[in-house]
Tab-separated table of C-alpha atoms (C1' of nucleotides) in Angstrom:
chain	number	residue	atom	x	y	z
A	1	MET	CA	-5.590	8.688	-25.574
A	2	VAL	CA	-6.408	5.255	-24.287
A	3	GLN	CA	-3.376	3.958	-24.302
A	4	LYS	CA	-1.995	6.634	-21.536
A	5	GLY	CA	-4.562	5.975	-18.950
A	6	LEU	CA	-4.135	2.285	-19.362
A	7	THR	CA	-1.223	2.024	-17.202
A	8	ALA	CA	-3.058	3.987	-14.082
A	9	PHE	CA	-5.932	2.024	-15.085
A	10	PHE	CA	-4.296	-1.486	-14.280
A	11	GLU	CA	-2.707	0.231	-11.187
A	12	LYS	CA	-5.852	1.031	-10.518
A	13	PHE	CA	-6.974	-2.574	-10.826
A	14	LEU	CA	-4.882	-3.752	-8.942
A	15	THR	CA	-5.039	-1.820	-5.515
A	16	LYS	CA	-8.918	-1.527	-5.762
A	17	GLU	CA	-10.276	-4.819	-3.698
A	18	SER	CA	-11.731	-7.720	-5.314
A	19	LEU	CA	-15.329	-9.143	-3.946
A	20	PHE	CA	-13.518	-12.483	-4.791
A	21	THR	CA	-11.486	-14.636	-2.410
A	22	ASP	CA	-11.389	-17.538	-4.602
A	23	ARG	CA	-13.185	-17.047	-8.099
A	24	LYS	CA	-13.038	-20.925	-9.215
A	25	VAL	CA	-15.579	-22.285	-6.253
A	26	LEU	CA	-18.670	-20.859	-8.611
A	27	GLN	CA	-17.060	-22.587	-11.293
A	28	SER	CA	-19.123	-25.840	-12.685
A	29	ASN	CA	-16.286	-27.844	-12.305
A	30	TYR	CA	-15.616	-27.206	-8.809
A	31	THR	CA	-16.090	-30.054	-5.991
A	32	PRO	CA	-16.916	-28.519	-2.517
A	33	GLU	CA	-16.064	-30.757	0.202
A	34	THR	CA	-19.656	-31.100	1.299
A	35	ILE	CA	-22.356	-31.851	-1.332
A	36	LEU	CA	-25.572	-30.440	0.116
A	37	HIS	CA	-28.925	-32.307	0.319
A	38	ARG	CA	-27.776	-34.915	-1.715
A	39	ASP	CA	-27.399	-37.253	1.253
A	40	ALA	CA	-29.456	-39.923	-0.115
A	41	GLN	CA	-28.699	-40.215	-3.447
A	42	ILE	CA	-24.808	-40.346	-2.186
A	43	GLN	CA	-25.717	-42.815	-0.303
A	44	GLN	CA	-27.266	-45.133	-2.575
A	45	ILE	CA	-24.558	-44.862	-5.236
A	46	ALA	CA	-21.949	-46.270	-2.194
A	47	LYS	CA	-24.333	-48.577	-1.497
A	48	ILE	CA	-24.734	-50.138	-4.738
A	49	MET	CA	-20.470	-49.576	-5.827
A	50	ALA	CA	-19.309	-50.845	-2.987
A	51	PRO	CA	-18.948	-54.259	-3.483
A	52	ALA	CA	-15.951	-53.540	-5.830
A	53	LEU	CA	-13.966	-53.327	-2.866
A	54	ARG	CA	-14.369	-56.987	-2.766
A	55	LEU	CA	-13.626	-56.814	-6.215
A	56	ASP	CA	-17.011	-57.749	-6.879
A	57	LYS	CA	-18.665	-56.343	-10.056
A	58	PRO	CA	-21.180	-53.567	-8.679
A	59	SER	CA	-24.709	-53.487	-10.653
A	60	ASN	CA	-24.830	-51.293	-13.236
A	61	LEU	CA	-26.869	-48.233	-12.470
A	62	PHE	CA	-28.856	-45.590	-14.228
A	63	VAL	CA	-28.914	-41.390	-12.827
A	64	TYR	CA	-31.490	-39.543	-14.222
A	65	GLY	CA	-32.121	-36.035	-13.514
A	66	LYS	CA	-32.572	-32.706	-15.282
A	67	THR	CA	-28.782	-30.695	-15.345
A	68	GLY	CA	-27.823	-29.015	-12.427
A	69	THR	CA	-28.992	-31.548	-10.076
A	70	GLY	CA	-25.346	-32.723	-8.891
A	71	LYS	CA	-25.484	-35.649	-10.845
A	72	THR	CA	-22.046	-35.907	-11.870
A	73	LEU	CA	-21.077	-34.079	-8.799
A	74	SER	CA	-22.356	-36.716	-6.137
A	75	ILE	CA	-21.476	-39.627	-8.638
A	76	LYS	CA	-17.642	-37.770	-9.150
A	77	TYR	CA	-17.740	-37.319	-5.470
A	78	THR	CA	-18.549	-40.993	-4.420
A	79	THR	CA	-16.311	-43.015	-6.829
A	80	ASN	CA	-13.219	-41.027	-5.454
A	81	GLN	CA	-13.663	-41.898	-2.271
A	82	ILE	CA	-14.388	-45.499	-3.389
A	83	LEU	CA	-11.283	-44.864	-5.325
A	84	GLU	CA	-9.030	-43.655	-2.351
A	85	VAL	CA	-9.939	-46.325	0.124
A	86	ALA	CA	-8.861	-48.682	-3.129
A	87	SER	CA	-5.512	-47.267	-3.578
A	88	GLN	CA	-4.695	-47.363	-0.171
A	89	ARG	CA	-4.715	-50.859	-0.283
A	90	SER	CA	-3.329	-50.919	-3.848
A	91	MET	CA	-6.540	-52.585	-5.210
A	92	PRO	CA	-6.965	-52.988	-8.854
A	93	LEU	CA	-9.987	-50.841	-9.001
A	94	LYS	CA	-10.293	-48.334	-11.832
A	95	ILE	CA	-12.987	-45.710	-12.187
A	96	PHE	CA	-13.187	-43.818	-15.760
A	97	TYR	CA	-15.383	-40.497	-16.417
A	98	ILE	CA	-16.576	-40.011	-19.994
A	99	ASN	CA	-18.472	-37.202	-20.924
A	100	CYS	CA	-20.006	-38.315	-24.111
A	101	LYS	CA	-21.001	-35.134	-25.035
A	102	LEU	CA	-17.869	-33.846	-25.470
A	103	LYS	CA	-17.387	-33.246	-29.537
A	104	ARG	CA	-14.401	-34.913	-31.009
A	105	VAL	CA	-13.753	-37.104	-27.820
A	106	ALA	CA	-16.514	-39.238	-27.151
A	107	ASP	CA	-19.635	-38.531	-29.113
A	108	THR	CA	-19.516	-42.234	-31.964
A	109	GLU	CA	-19.197	-45.395	-30.463
A	110	TYR	CA	-14.844	-45.304	-32.568
A	111	ARG	CA	-14.548	-42.820	-30.631
A	112	LEU	CA	-15.779	-43.892	-27.399
A	113	ILE	CA	-13.980	-46.788	-27.530
A	114	ALA	CA	-10.851	-44.959	-28.954
A	115	GLN	CA	-10.872	-42.639	-25.891
A	116	LEU	CA	-11.193	-45.435	-23.170
A	117	CYS	CA	-8.032	-46.996	-24.945
A	118	ARG	CA	-6.374	-43.832	-24.280
A	119	GLU	CA	-6.772	-44.153	-21.100
A	120	PHE	CA	-5.405	-47.103	-20.657
A	121	GLY	CA	-1.926	-45.384	-22.282
A	122	LYS	CA	-2.661	-47.335	-26.043
A	123	GLU	CA	-2.195	-44.563	-28.963
A	124	ILE	CA	-5.042	-44.657	-30.795
A	125	PRO	CA	-5.289	-43.229	-34.165
A	126	PRO	CA	-8.588	-40.246	-34.275
A	127	THR	CA	-9.919	-42.459	-37.470
A	128	GLY	CA	-8.534	-45.034	-39.626
A	129	LEU	CA	-9.329	-48.106	-38.011
A	130	PRO	CA	-12.273	-50.879	-38.212
A	131	THR	CA	-14.608	-50.217	-35.415
A	132	ASP	CA	-13.774	-53.770	-34.256
A	133	GLU	CA	-10.281	-53.263	-34.076
A	134	ILE	CA	-10.490	-50.929	-31.741
A	135	TYR	CA	-12.793	-53.358	-29.852
A	136	ARG	CA	-10.473	-55.971	-29.902
A	137	ILE	CA	-7.393	-53.532	-28.889
A	138	PHE	CA	-9.846	-52.836	-25.589
A	139	PHE	CA	-10.320	-56.120	-24.705
A	140	ASP	CA	-7.048	-57.029	-24.836
A	141	THR	CA	-5.573	-54.214	-23.067
A	142	ILE	CA	-8.204	-54.312	-20.143
A	143	ASP	CA	-8.040	-58.664	-20.029
A	144	LYS	CA	-4.738	-58.370	-19.037
A	145	GLU	CA	-4.587	-58.654	-15.462
A	146	LYS	CA	-7.540	-58.635	-13.184
A	147	GLN	CA	-9.416	-55.923	-12.488
A	148	VAL	CA	-12.565	-54.378	-11.799
A	149	ILE	CA	-13.556	-51.157	-13.913
A	150	ILE	CA	-16.357	-48.684	-13.538
A	151	LEU	CA	-16.906	-46.747	-16.334
A	152	ILE	CA	-19.121	-43.746	-16.045
A	153	LEU	CA	-20.473	-42.442	-18.862
A	154	ASP	CA	-22.056	-39.193	-19.003
A	155	GLU	CA	-24.685	-37.789	-20.943
A	156	ILE	CA	-25.192	-41.109	-22.178
A	157	ASP	CA	-28.816	-40.222	-23.886
A	158	GLN	CA	-26.723	-37.847	-26.043
A	159	LEU	CA	-24.517	-40.534	-27.394
A	160	VAL	CA	-27.388	-43.172	-28.184
A	161	LYS	CA	-29.805	-40.117	-29.682
A	162	LYS	CA	-26.998	-40.153	-32.119
A	163	THR	CA	-25.600	-42.956	-32.485
A	164	GLY	CA	-28.292	-45.770	-31.626
A	165	ASP	CA	-28.275	-48.061	-29.030
A	166	GLU	CA	-25.726	-50.386	-30.550
A	167	ILE	CA	-22.799	-49.009	-27.943
A	168	LEU	CA	-24.923	-49.940	-24.856
A	169	TYR	CA	-25.644	-53.754	-26.572
A	170	ASN	CA	-22.395	-53.720	-26.564
A	171	LEU	CA	-20.941	-52.289	-24.070
A	172	THR	CA	-23.547	-54.476	-21.619
A	173	ARG	CA	-21.512	-57.465	-22.990
A	174	ILE	CA	-18.852	-56.768	-22.363
A	175	ASN	CA	-18.331	-58.712	-19.453
A	176	ALA	CA	-19.249	-62.163	-20.913
A	177	GLU	CA	-15.921	-61.556	-23.668
A	178	LEU	CA	-13.607	-60.659	-20.846
A	179	HIS	CA	-12.130	-63.489	-18.584
A	180	LYS	CA	-10.045	-61.591	-15.539
A	181	SER	CA	-11.803	-58.512	-15.485
A	182	GLN	CA	-15.239	-56.840	-14.855
A	183	ILE	CA	-17.158	-53.909	-15.976
A	184	SER	CA	-19.799	-52.360	-14.835
A	185	LEU	CA	-21.258	-49.059	-16.090
A	186	ILE	CA	-22.820	-46.119	-14.699
A	187	GLY	CA	-25.004	-43.990	-17.035
A	188	ILE	CA	-25.787	-40.283	-16.413
A	189	SER	CA	-28.649	-39.227	-18.399
A	190	SER	CA	-30.208	-35.906	-18.036
A	191	ASP	CA	-33.356	-36.935	-19.990
A	192	LEU	CA	-35.785	-38.520	-17.751
A	193	ARG	CA	-37.647	-40.673	-20.472
A	194	PHE	CA	-34.515	-41.896	-22.396
A	195	ALA	CA	-34.442	-45.516	-20.465
A	196	GLU	CA	-38.146	-45.771	-22.101
A	197	ALA	CA	-36.899	-45.243	-25.570
A	198	LEU	CA	-34.412	-48.553	-25.154
A	199	ASP	CA	-34.020	-51.620	-26.872
A	200	SER	CA	-35.209	-53.975	-23.973
A	201	ARG	CA	-32.573	-56.534	-23.376
A	202	VAL	CA	-30.243	-53.222	-22.961
A	203	LYS	CA	-32.684	-51.615	-20.739
A	204	SER	CA	-32.668	-54.778	-17.895
A	205	SER	CA	-28.938	-54.877	-17.769
A	206	LEU	CA	-28.402	-51.068	-18.038
A	207	SER	CA	-30.344	-50.349	-15.591
A	208	GLU	CA	-29.881	-52.585	-12.688
A	209	GLU	CA	-29.979	-50.013	-10.703
A	210	GLU	CA	-31.562	-46.581	-10.818
A	211	ILE	CA	-31.184	-43.437	-8.869
A	212	ILE	CA	-33.326	-40.234	-9.498
A	213	PHE	CA	-32.001	-36.932	-9.170
A	214	PRO	CA	-35.019	-34.527	-8.283
A	215	PRO	CA	-34.348	-30.786	-8.919
A	216	TYR	CA	-33.505	-28.557	-5.968
A	217	ASN	CA	-35.908	-26.450	-4.354
A	218	ALA	CA	-35.294	-22.709	-3.860
A	219	MET	CA	-34.595	-23.377	-0.196
A	220	GLN	CA	-32.049	-25.981	-1.219
A	221	LEU	CA	-30.368	-23.372	-3.482
A	222	GLN	CA	-30.419	-20.943	-1.121
A	223	HIS	CA	-28.034	-23.068	1.066
A	224	ILE	CA	-25.505	-24.287	-1.714
A	225	LEU	CA	-25.260	-20.892	-2.512
A	226	LYS	CA	-24.396	-19.364	0.772
A	227	GLN	CA	-22.200	-22.561	1.413
A	228	ARG	CA	-20.292	-21.638	-2.014
A	229	GLY	CA	-20.343	-17.430	-1.255
A	230	LYS	CA	-18.690	-18.123	1.772
A	231	ILE	CA	-15.924	-19.502	-0.003
A	232	ALA	CA	-16.127	-17.588	-2.792
A	233	PHE	CA	-16.368	-13.784	-1.387
A	234	LYS	CA	-15.271	-11.910	0.774
A	235	GLU	CA	-17.518	-11.143	4.126
A	236	GLY	CA	-20.119	-9.130	3.707
A	237	VAL	CA	-19.938	-7.876	-0.036
A	238	MET	CA	-23.405	-10.263	-0.651
A	239	ASP	CA	-26.298	-7.558	-0.218
A	240	GLU	CA	-29.601	-8.405	1.092
A	241	GLY	CA	-31.917	-10.748	-0.805
A	242	VAL	CA	-29.069	-11.396	-3.197
A	243	ILE	CA	-29.012	-15.078	-2.293
A	244	GLU	CA	-32.962	-15.667	-2.438
A	245	LYS	CA	-33.176	-13.649	-6.064
A	246	CYS	CA	-30.564	-16.267	-7.470
A	247	ALA	CA	-32.278	-19.327	-5.705
A	248	ALA	CA	-35.591	-17.894	-6.962
A	249	TYR	CA	-34.334	-17.493	-10.753
A	250	ALA	CA	-32.403	-20.609	-10.940
A	251	ALA	CA	-36.074	-22.573	-9.043
A	252	ARG	CA	-37.948	-21.185	-11.791
A	253	GLU	CA	-35.620	-23.083	-13.943
A	254	HIS	CA	-36.187	-26.748	-12.364
A	255	GLY	CA	-33.858	-26.023	-9.747
A	256	ASP	CA	-30.709	-25.464	-11.871
A	257	ALA	CA	-27.709	-25.281	-9.389
A	258	ARG	CA	-25.626	-24.679	-12.097
A	259	ARG	CA	-27.572	-21.769	-13.116
A	260	ALA	CA	-27.836	-20.413	-9.943
A	261	LEU	CA	-23.879	-20.630	-9.102
A	262	GLU	CA	-23.481	-18.829	-12.626
A	263	LEU	CA	-25.913	-16.349	-11.775
A	264	LEU	CA	-24.712	-15.596	-8.589
A	265	ARG	CA	-20.997	-15.554	-10.031
A	266	VAL	CA	-21.643	-13.254	-13.117
A	267	ALA	CA	-23.540	-10.741	-11.387
A	268	ALA	CA	-20.208	-10.481	-8.582
A	269	GLU	CA	-18.257	-9.651	-11.566
A	270	ILE	CA	-20.438	-6.945	-12.880
A	271	ALA	CA	-20.392	-5.669	-9.389
A	272	GLU	CA	-16.949	-5.333	-10.084
A	273	ARG	CA	-16.275	-4.178	-12.867
A	274	ASN	CA	-18.603	-1.236	-12.293
A	275	GLY	CA	-16.812	-0.734	-8.915
A	276	PHE	CA	-19.693	-1.370	-6.287
A	277	ALA	CA	-18.152	-3.050	-3.395
A	278	LYS	CA	-20.899	-5.183	-3.020
A	279	ILE	CA	-23.491	-7.392	-5.246
A	280	GLU	CA	-26.396	-5.514	-4.877
A	281	VAL	CA	-30.362	-7.334	-6.014
A	282	ARG	CA	-30.269	-5.681	-9.890
A	283	HIS	CA	-27.112	-7.222	-10.528
A	284	ILE	CA	-28.776	-10.107	-10.305
A	285	ASP	CA	-31.224	-9.196	-13.441
A	286	GLU	CA	-28.104	-7.553	-14.988
A	287	ALA	CA	-26.026	-11.111	-15.339
A	288	GLU	CA	-29.016	-13.211	-15.846
A	289	GLU	CA	-29.950	-10.623	-18.806
A	290	LYS	CA	-25.807	-10.796	-20.037
A	291	ILE	CA	-25.584	-14.463	-19.582
A	292	GLU	CA	-28.397	-14.966	-21.757
A	293	HIS	CA	-27.240	-12.388	-24.427
A	294	ASP	CA	-23.331	-13.771	-24.691
A	295	ARG	CA	-25.311	-17.153	-25.455
A	296	ILE	CA	-27.471	-16.458	-27.777
A	297	ILE	CA	-24.204	-14.010	-29.688
A	298	GLU	CA	-22.118	-17.624	-28.860
A	299	ALA	CA	-24.421	-19.794	-30.996
A	300	VAL	CA	-24.802	-17.099	-33.350
A	301	SER	CA	-21.533	-16.637	-34.439
A	302	THR	CA	-20.496	-20.438	-34.352
A	303	GLN	CA	-22.763	-21.466	-36.924
A	304	PRO	CA	-21.906	-22.590	-40.225
A	305	LYS	CA	-22.386	-20.455	-43.267
A	306	GLN	CA	-25.064	-22.177	-44.016
A	307	HIS	CA	-27.027	-22.205	-40.608
A	308	GLN	CA	-26.572	-18.434	-40.466
A	309	ALA	CA	-27.869	-17.986	-43.809
A	310	ILE	CA	-30.917	-19.344	-42.867
A	311	LEU	CA	-31.239	-17.808	-39.846
A	312	TYR	CA	-30.289	-14.417	-41.342
A	313	SER	CA	-33.619	-15.107	-43.492
A	314	ILE	CA	-36.108	-15.726	-40.569
A	315	VAL	CA	-34.562	-12.735	-38.565
A	316	SER	CA	-34.495	-10.471	-41.784
A	317	ILE	CA	-38.154	-11.541	-42.415
A	318	TYR	CA	-39.342	-11.312	-38.696
A	319	ILE	CA	-37.701	-7.848	-38.522
A	320	LYS	CA	-39.891	-6.346	-41.459
A	321	ARG	CA	-43.123	-7.929	-40.122
A	322	LYS	CA	-43.105	-9.045	-35.980
A	323	ASP	CA	-45.416	-12.217	-36.807
A	324	ILE	CA	-45.218	-15.814	-37.265
A	325	ILE	CA	-43.378	-17.264	-40.265
A	326	PHE	CA	-43.640	-20.669	-42.474
A	327	THR	CA	-41.463	-22.658	-43.707
A	328	GLY	CA	-42.089	-21.955	-47.593
A	329	GLU	CA	-41.637	-18.135	-46.864
A	330	ILE	CA	-37.869	-18.821	-45.480
A	331	TYR	CA	-36.838	-21.326	-47.862
A	332	GLU	CA	-37.527	-19.158	-50.592
A	333	LEU	CA	-35.524	-15.609	-48.696
A	334	TYR	CA	-32.542	-18.205	-48.640
A	335	LYS	CA	-31.958	-19.358	-52.081
A	336	GLY	CA	-31.964	-15.615	-52.887
A	337	ILE	CA	-29.465	-14.622	-49.987
A	338	CYS	CA	-27.195	-17.942	-51.150
A	339	HIS	CA	-27.180	-16.642	-54.580
A	340	GLN	CA	-26.412	-13.083	-53.365
A	341	VAL	CA	-23.228	-14.380	-51.129
A	342	GLY	CA	-22.203	-17.411	-53.674
A	343	LEU	CA	-23.646	-19.988	-51.382
A	344	ARG	CA	-24.946	-23.222	-52.929
A	345	PRO	CA	-28.361	-23.395	-51.485
A	346	LEU	CA	-29.231	-26.651	-49.190
A	347	THR	CA	-32.407	-28.532	-50.268
A	348	GLN	CA	-35.686	-27.921	-48.326
A	349	ARG	CA	-35.428	-31.141	-46.926
A	350	ARG	CA	-32.172	-29.906	-45.138
A	351	VAL	CA	-33.287	-26.336	-44.178
A	352	SER	CA	-36.210	-28.339	-42.432
A	353	ASP	CA	-34.227	-29.973	-40.034
A	354	VAL	CA	-31.886	-27.128	-39.815
A	355	ILE	CA	-34.359	-25.216	-38.753
A	356	GLY	CA	-35.211	-27.807	-36.134
A	357	GLU	CA	-31.601	-26.931	-35.100
A	358	LEU	CA	-31.940	-23.741	-34.295
A	359	ASP	CA	-35.091	-24.272	-32.705
A	360	MET	CA	-33.099	-27.014	-30.239
A	361	LEU	CA	-30.431	-24.027	-29.704
A	362	GLY	CA	-33.016	-21.877	-28.406
A	363	LEU	CA	-32.211	-18.989	-30.947
A	364	ILE	CA	-36.188	-19.239	-32.629
A	365	ASN	CA	-39.349	-20.887	-31.643
A	366	ALA	CA	-40.631	-23.591	-34.157
A	367	LYS	CA	-43.916	-25.217	-33.540
A	368	VAL	CA	-45.457	-27.757	-36.446
A	369	ILE	CA	-48.904	-26.800	-37.044
A	370	SER	CA	-51.498	-27.690	-40.318
A	371	LYS	CA	-52.971	-25.284	-41.780
A	372	GLY	CA	-55.684	-27.940	-43.215
A	373	ARG	CA	-56.074	-27.444	-46.766
A	374	TYR	CA	-53.103	-25.226	-46.672
A	375	GLY	CA	-50.748	-27.782	-45.652
A	376	ARG	CA	-48.735	-28.165	-42.860
A	377	THR	CA	-45.905	-26.496	-41.746
A	378	ARG	CA	-44.021	-25.047	-39.129
A	379	GLU	CA	-44.735	-22.030	-37.533
A	380	ILE	CA	-41.556	-19.818	-36.459
A	381	GLN	CA	-41.246	-16.682	-34.056
A	382	VAL	CA	-37.434	-15.476	-33.307
A	383	SER	CA	-37.173	-15.895	-29.885
A	384	VAL	CA	-34.714	-14.137	-28.892
A	385	PRO	CA	-35.172	-10.472	-26.952
A	386	SER	CA	-35.673	-7.839	-29.139
A	387	SER	CA	-32.936	-5.901	-27.729
A	388	THR	CA	-30.573	-8.506	-29.149
A	389	ILE	CA	-32.300	-9.242	-32.444
A	390	ALA	CA	-30.063	-6.219	-34.466
A	391	LYS	CA	-27.191	-7.624	-32.778
A	392	ILE	CA	-27.457	-10.600	-34.305
A	393	LYS	CA	-27.910	-9.478	-37.606
A	394	ASN	CA	-25.300	-7.566	-37.614
A	395	ILE	CA	-23.265	-10.793	-36.285
A	396	LEU	CA	-24.672	-12.720	-39.338
A	397	GLU	CA	-24.432	-9.645	-42.221
A	398	GLU	CA	-20.825	-10.218	-41.299
A	399	GLY	CA	-20.524	-13.581	-41.367
A	400	LEU	CA	-22.027	-13.671	-44.333
A	401	ASP	CA	-19.930	-10.967	-46.091
A	402	LEU	CA	-23.522	-9.327	-46.711
A	403	THR	CA	-23.287	-5.484	-47.593
B	1	DG	C1'	-76.408	-30.162	-42.140
B	2	DT	C1'	-73.573	-34.580	-41.952
B	3	DC	C1'	-69.813	-37.484	-42.848
B	4	DA	C1'	-66.188	-39.238	-45.920
B	5	DA	C1'	-62.186	-38.110	-49.415
B	6	DT	C1'	-59.156	-35.313	-50.663
B	7	DT	C1'	-55.582	-32.164	-50.814
B	8	DC	C1'	-52.136	-29.125	-49.778
B	9	DA	C1'	-47.395	-28.111	-47.543
B	10	DC	C1'	-44.464	-29.305	-45.578
B	11	DA	C1'	-42.649	-32.601	-41.832
B	12	DT	C1'	-40.371	-37.317	-41.158
B	13	DG	C1'	-37.111	-41.437	-41.982
B	14	DA	C1'	-34.107	-43.805	-44.271
B	15	DA	C1'	-30.611	-45.008	-47.129
B	16	DA	C1'	-26.970	-43.350	-49.397
B	17	DG	C1'	-23.650	-40.280	-51.569
B	18	DA	C1'	-19.330	-36.978	-51.358
B	19	DG	C1'	-15.610	-35.556	-49.089
B	20	DA	C1'	-12.320	-34.235	-45.923
B	21	DC	C1'	-9.583	-37.482	-42.911
B	22	DC	C1'	-6.603	-41.009	-41.503
B	23	DA	C1'	-3.624	-45.818	-41.135
B	24	DC	C1'	-1.721	-49.407	-43.197
B	25	DG	C1'	0.480	-52.030	-46.484
B	26	DG	C1'	2.887	-52.809	-50.348
B	27	DT	C1'	6.083	-50.551	-54.531
B	28	DC	C1'	9.260	-47.602	-55.970
B	29	DT	C1'	13.552	-44.007	-55.302
B	30	DA	C1'	17.524	-42.277	-53.639
B	31	DG	C1'	21.171	-42.522	-50.724
B	32	DT	C1'	24.627	-45.190	-48.260
B	33	DG	C1'	28.178	-48.764	-47.527
C	1	DC	C1'	20.400	-52.529	-48.612
C	2	DT	C1'	17.866	-49.185	-46.331
C	3	DA	C1'	14.793	-45.157	-45.107
C	4	DG	C1'	11.679	-42.445	-47.058
C	5	DA	C1'	8.090	-40.939	-50.554
C	6	DC	C1'	4.462	-42.246	-52.689
C	7	DC	C1'	0.090	-44.672	-54.424
C	8	DG	C1'	-3.905	-47.644	-53.228
C	9	DT	C1'	-7.313	-49.464	-50.667
C	10	DG	C1'	-10.124	-49.598	-46.670
C	11	DG	C1'	-11.743	-47.576	-42.433
C	12	DT	C1'	-14.201	-43.685	-40.125
C	13	DC	C1'	-16.981	-39.242	-39.861
C	14	DT	C1'	-20.042	-34.775	-41.026
C	15	DC	C1'	-22.777	-32.744	-44.006
C	16	DT	C1'	-26.140	-33.735	-47.849
C	17	DT	C1'	-29.459	-35.327	-51.310
C	18	DT	C1'	-32.788	-38.604	-53.111
C	19	DC	C1'	-36.551	-41.068	-52.514
C	20	DA	C1'	-40.362	-42.317	-50.210
C	21	DT	C1'	-43.729	-41.865	-46.592
C	22	DG	C1'	-46.686	-39.425	-43.388
C	23	DT	C1'	-49.627	-36.094	-41.564
C	24	DG	C1'	-53.446	-32.988	-39.788
C	25	DA	C1'	-57.443	-30.477	-40.479
C	26	DA	C1'	-59.616	-26.927	-44.082
C	27	DT	C1'	-62.040	-28.290	-48.020
C	28	DT	C1'	-64.959	-30.534	-51.387
C	29	DG	C1'	-68.569	-32.987	-52.673
C	30	DA	C1'	-71.700	-36.577	-52.142
C	31	DC	C1'	-75.494	-38.018	-49.505
C	32	DG	C1'	-79.335	-37.907	-46.937
C	33	DA	C1'	-83.775	-35.399	-44.496
DNA sequence: GTCAATTCACATGAAAGAGACCACGGTCTAGTG
DNA sequence: CTAGACCGTGGTCTCTTTCATGTGAATTGACGA
């Protein structure tokens, strides 16, 4: 009988007033017309990049800042402006933005260079060629004509963590190999200690200039939220204190503006879906819960089988005994589960790494401790709200075909 | 009682293997004129 | 003669295994007071 009501539901949905006027303003890839509280940084970036307009090579730049502090946004904004000026005078200036974290796009040396070649319109197979070959193609393509290239490498810390700093070394040396063109690099990292771990030669040439993006404070977040909210929503749909609360939540999380905007958007969606004419403060709480819940569910269900089996072991021990768990226990149970579902058990070495990965995902909380005479191990706890644990267990059971 | 040595139960690192995917060049085969 | 099918080689990439080494404090046992 649900079907009968469906048409009516859609009819009603259409006639119902939406809270939004422009939903995408709150999405993370939206570029606002003015960027608040980042004037100083944008100025600096502009100063550093400006020589590109005279076809000189700008200094390499390194940008630090936690997630959601407007690094990418500011860089993109500034470079777009430069590009506009340059293209008006038809100058040979090119700017490429590459996110190194994108899986299967630019997360290895080969793929990064291949991606660059593709930006230049060269067809590069996803694999199969030697890396040197790719470099050669890249050089040849770039060096055909005189031009200045600015290469923005977002989340560069991820790339280096995965593949080592050899790439950076190669990249910084590119200029020596080029005759006509010049490349300058902008690295964006959300890890503040990233540069310390680099090879000193790479470090000095890569971070000729450095800019740090401090986290937003609660007031600044409020500004940003107000600015976006004005465009995103109809007038007067935000209840008293909504913005303040959003900002406060996000400020607590190292001033992450992306988080704040997401919170606001989800809260609005919840309010709208439940037929409220206004976003109320309690919707923010609900939104926070929903975001966290969704994040966890998503993370759990996209894990590969082995990881799921390991997580399942952890969760089932935890449910039975809400206490700290040690690696050995998990491994024993895990082996049993593998047997049950016909999976080849991994070695303990690997399981140890997987536990580390699950920790990184924030699904569990693992801390290395020494129990003295009784060895050294990880102290593991499930770090998921108890309302979600049962759900996780179900997902895992389904994923593993456990009965 | 004190202190260094021992010991446990893994953690952590490095290197190498397995297997999937892929490009390229050479050889073979069948169809065509 | 030529297009396409079919190898073999060599490359990347991810997930693992293997082997080796590290580690921090409870415990032990020798030692001296």
